[in-house]
Amino acid sequence: MNAKNKRAIRTALQTLAAVAAVLPALAALLADSDLAVAAPWIVGAAVSAAGVAGIVARVMASPAVEALLDRFGLGLVDDADGAAQ
């Protein structure tokens, strides 16, 4: 698997985690109100999703998670200069 595919899979996993964290609250809010009233809450949910995605990205960059991803062939490989490929 090439590096671009690995990065795409990793990003999808991060986005999935962010959406899963915010979606239940957003769905409950929209079930009880119309869209105009919910607009500020939707913006807040989007900001929350971005925050969760950032946290998940940071966690995935840790050596322990990187080692786990390596076991599934999804880890990043460093070149001779130490930059991720």
GROMACS .gro file of C-alpha atoms in nm:
model
   85
    1MET     CA    1   0.000   0.000   0.000
    2ASN     CA    2   0.149   0.337  -0.093
    3ALA     CA    3   0.189   0.629   0.147
    4LYS     CA    4  -0.094   0.833  -0.006
    5ASN     CA    5  -0.343   0.552   0.050
    6LYS     CA    6  -0.223   0.509   0.408
    7ARG     CA    7  -0.274   0.878   0.476
    8ALA     CA    8  -0.622   0.867   0.324
    9ILE     CA    9  -0.720   0.575   0.545
   10ARG     CA   10  -0.577   0.746   0.852
   11THR     CA   11  -0.765   1.067   0.775
   12ALA     CA   12  -1.088   0.873   0.724
   13LEU     CA   13  -1.043   0.707   1.063
   14GLN     CA   14  -0.985   1.044   1.227
   15THR     CA   15  -1.289   1.200   1.062
   16LEU     CA   16  -1.505   0.903   1.153
   17ALA     CA   17  -1.405   0.937   1.518
   18ALA     CA   18  -1.484   1.310   1.516
   19VAL     CA   19  -1.825   1.267   1.354
   20ALA     CA   20  -1.915   0.978   1.584
   21ALA     CA   21  -1.839   1.197   1.885
   22VAL     CA   22  -2.058   1.489   1.771
   23LEU     CA   23  -2.337   1.323   1.572
   24PRO     CA   24  -2.560   1.203   1.860
   25ALA     CA   25  -2.580   1.551   2.014
   26LEU     CA   26  -2.644   1.713   1.677
   27ALA     CA   27  -2.918   1.465   1.588
   28ALA     CA   28  -3.092   1.517   1.924
   29LEU     CA   29  -3.081   1.892   1.879
   30LEU     CA   30  -3.221   1.887   1.526
   31ALA     CA   31  -3.500   1.648   1.630
   32ASP     CA   32  -3.633   1.905   1.878
   33SER     CA   33  -3.600   2.227   1.674
   34ASP     CA   34  -3.616   2.375   1.326
   35LEU     CA   35  -3.302   2.450   1.127
   36ALA     CA   36  -3.303   2.830   1.182
   37VAL     CA   37  -3.296   2.790   1.559
   38ALA     CA   38  -3.035   2.515   1.537
   39ALA     CA   39  -2.787   2.709   1.319
   40PRO     CA   40  -2.567   2.832   1.607
   41TRP     CA   41  -2.561   2.482   1.750
   42ILE     CA   42  -2.460   2.340   1.414
   43VAL     CA   43  -2.165   2.578   1.403
   44GLY     CA   44  -2.071   2.473   1.755
   45ALA     CA   45  -2.095   2.108   1.654
   46ALA     CA   46  -1.867   2.170   1.356
   47VAL     CA   47  -1.611   2.338   1.581
   48SER     CA   48  -1.637   2.048   1.823
   49ALA     CA   49  -1.583   1.801   1.540
   50ALA     CA   50  -1.272   1.990   1.432
   51GLY     CA   51  -1.143   1.985   1.789
   52VAL     CA   52  -1.203   1.615   1.825
   53ALA     CA   53  -1.033   1.552   1.488
   54GLY     CA   54  -0.730   1.747   1.610
   55ILE     CA   55  -0.715   1.547   1.931
   56VAL     CA   56  -0.750   1.218   1.744
   57ALA     CA   57  -0.479   1.325   1.498
   58ARG     CA   58  -0.246   1.404   1.786
   59VAL     CA   59  -0.318   1.071   1.955
   60MET     CA   60  -0.260   0.887   1.628
   61ALA     CA   61   0.080   1.054   1.603
   62SER     CA   62   0.194   0.899   1.932
   63PRO     CA   63   0.450   0.620   1.912
   64ALA     CA   64   0.217   0.364   2.073
   65VAL     CA   65  -0.063   0.422   1.822
   66GLU     CA   66   0.188   0.435   1.537
   67ALA     CA   67   0.320   0.094   1.644
   68LEU     CA   68  -0.036  -0.042   1.649
   69LEU     CA   69  -0.105   0.097   1.302
   70ASP     CA   70   0.221  -0.056   1.177
   71ARG     CA   71   0.085  -0.399   1.272
   72PHE     CA   72  -0.201  -0.342   1.026
   73GLY     CA   73   0.021  -0.195   0.755
   74LEU     CA   74  -0.112   0.160   0.807
   75GLY     CA   75   0.189   0.316   0.979
   76LEU     CA   76   0.395   0.590   0.822
   77VAL     CA   77   0.746   0.511   0.700
   78ASP     CA   78   1.029   0.760   0.751
   79ASP     CA   79   1.283   0.814   0.475
   80ALA     CA   80   1.656   0.860   0.535
   81ASP     CA   81   1.607   1.229   0.629
   82GLY     CA   82   1.343   1.145   0.892
   83ALA     CA   83   1.054   1.289   0.694
   84ALA     CA   84   0.735   1.086   0.662
   85GLN     CA   85   0.675   0.943   0.318
   0.00000   0.00000   0.00000
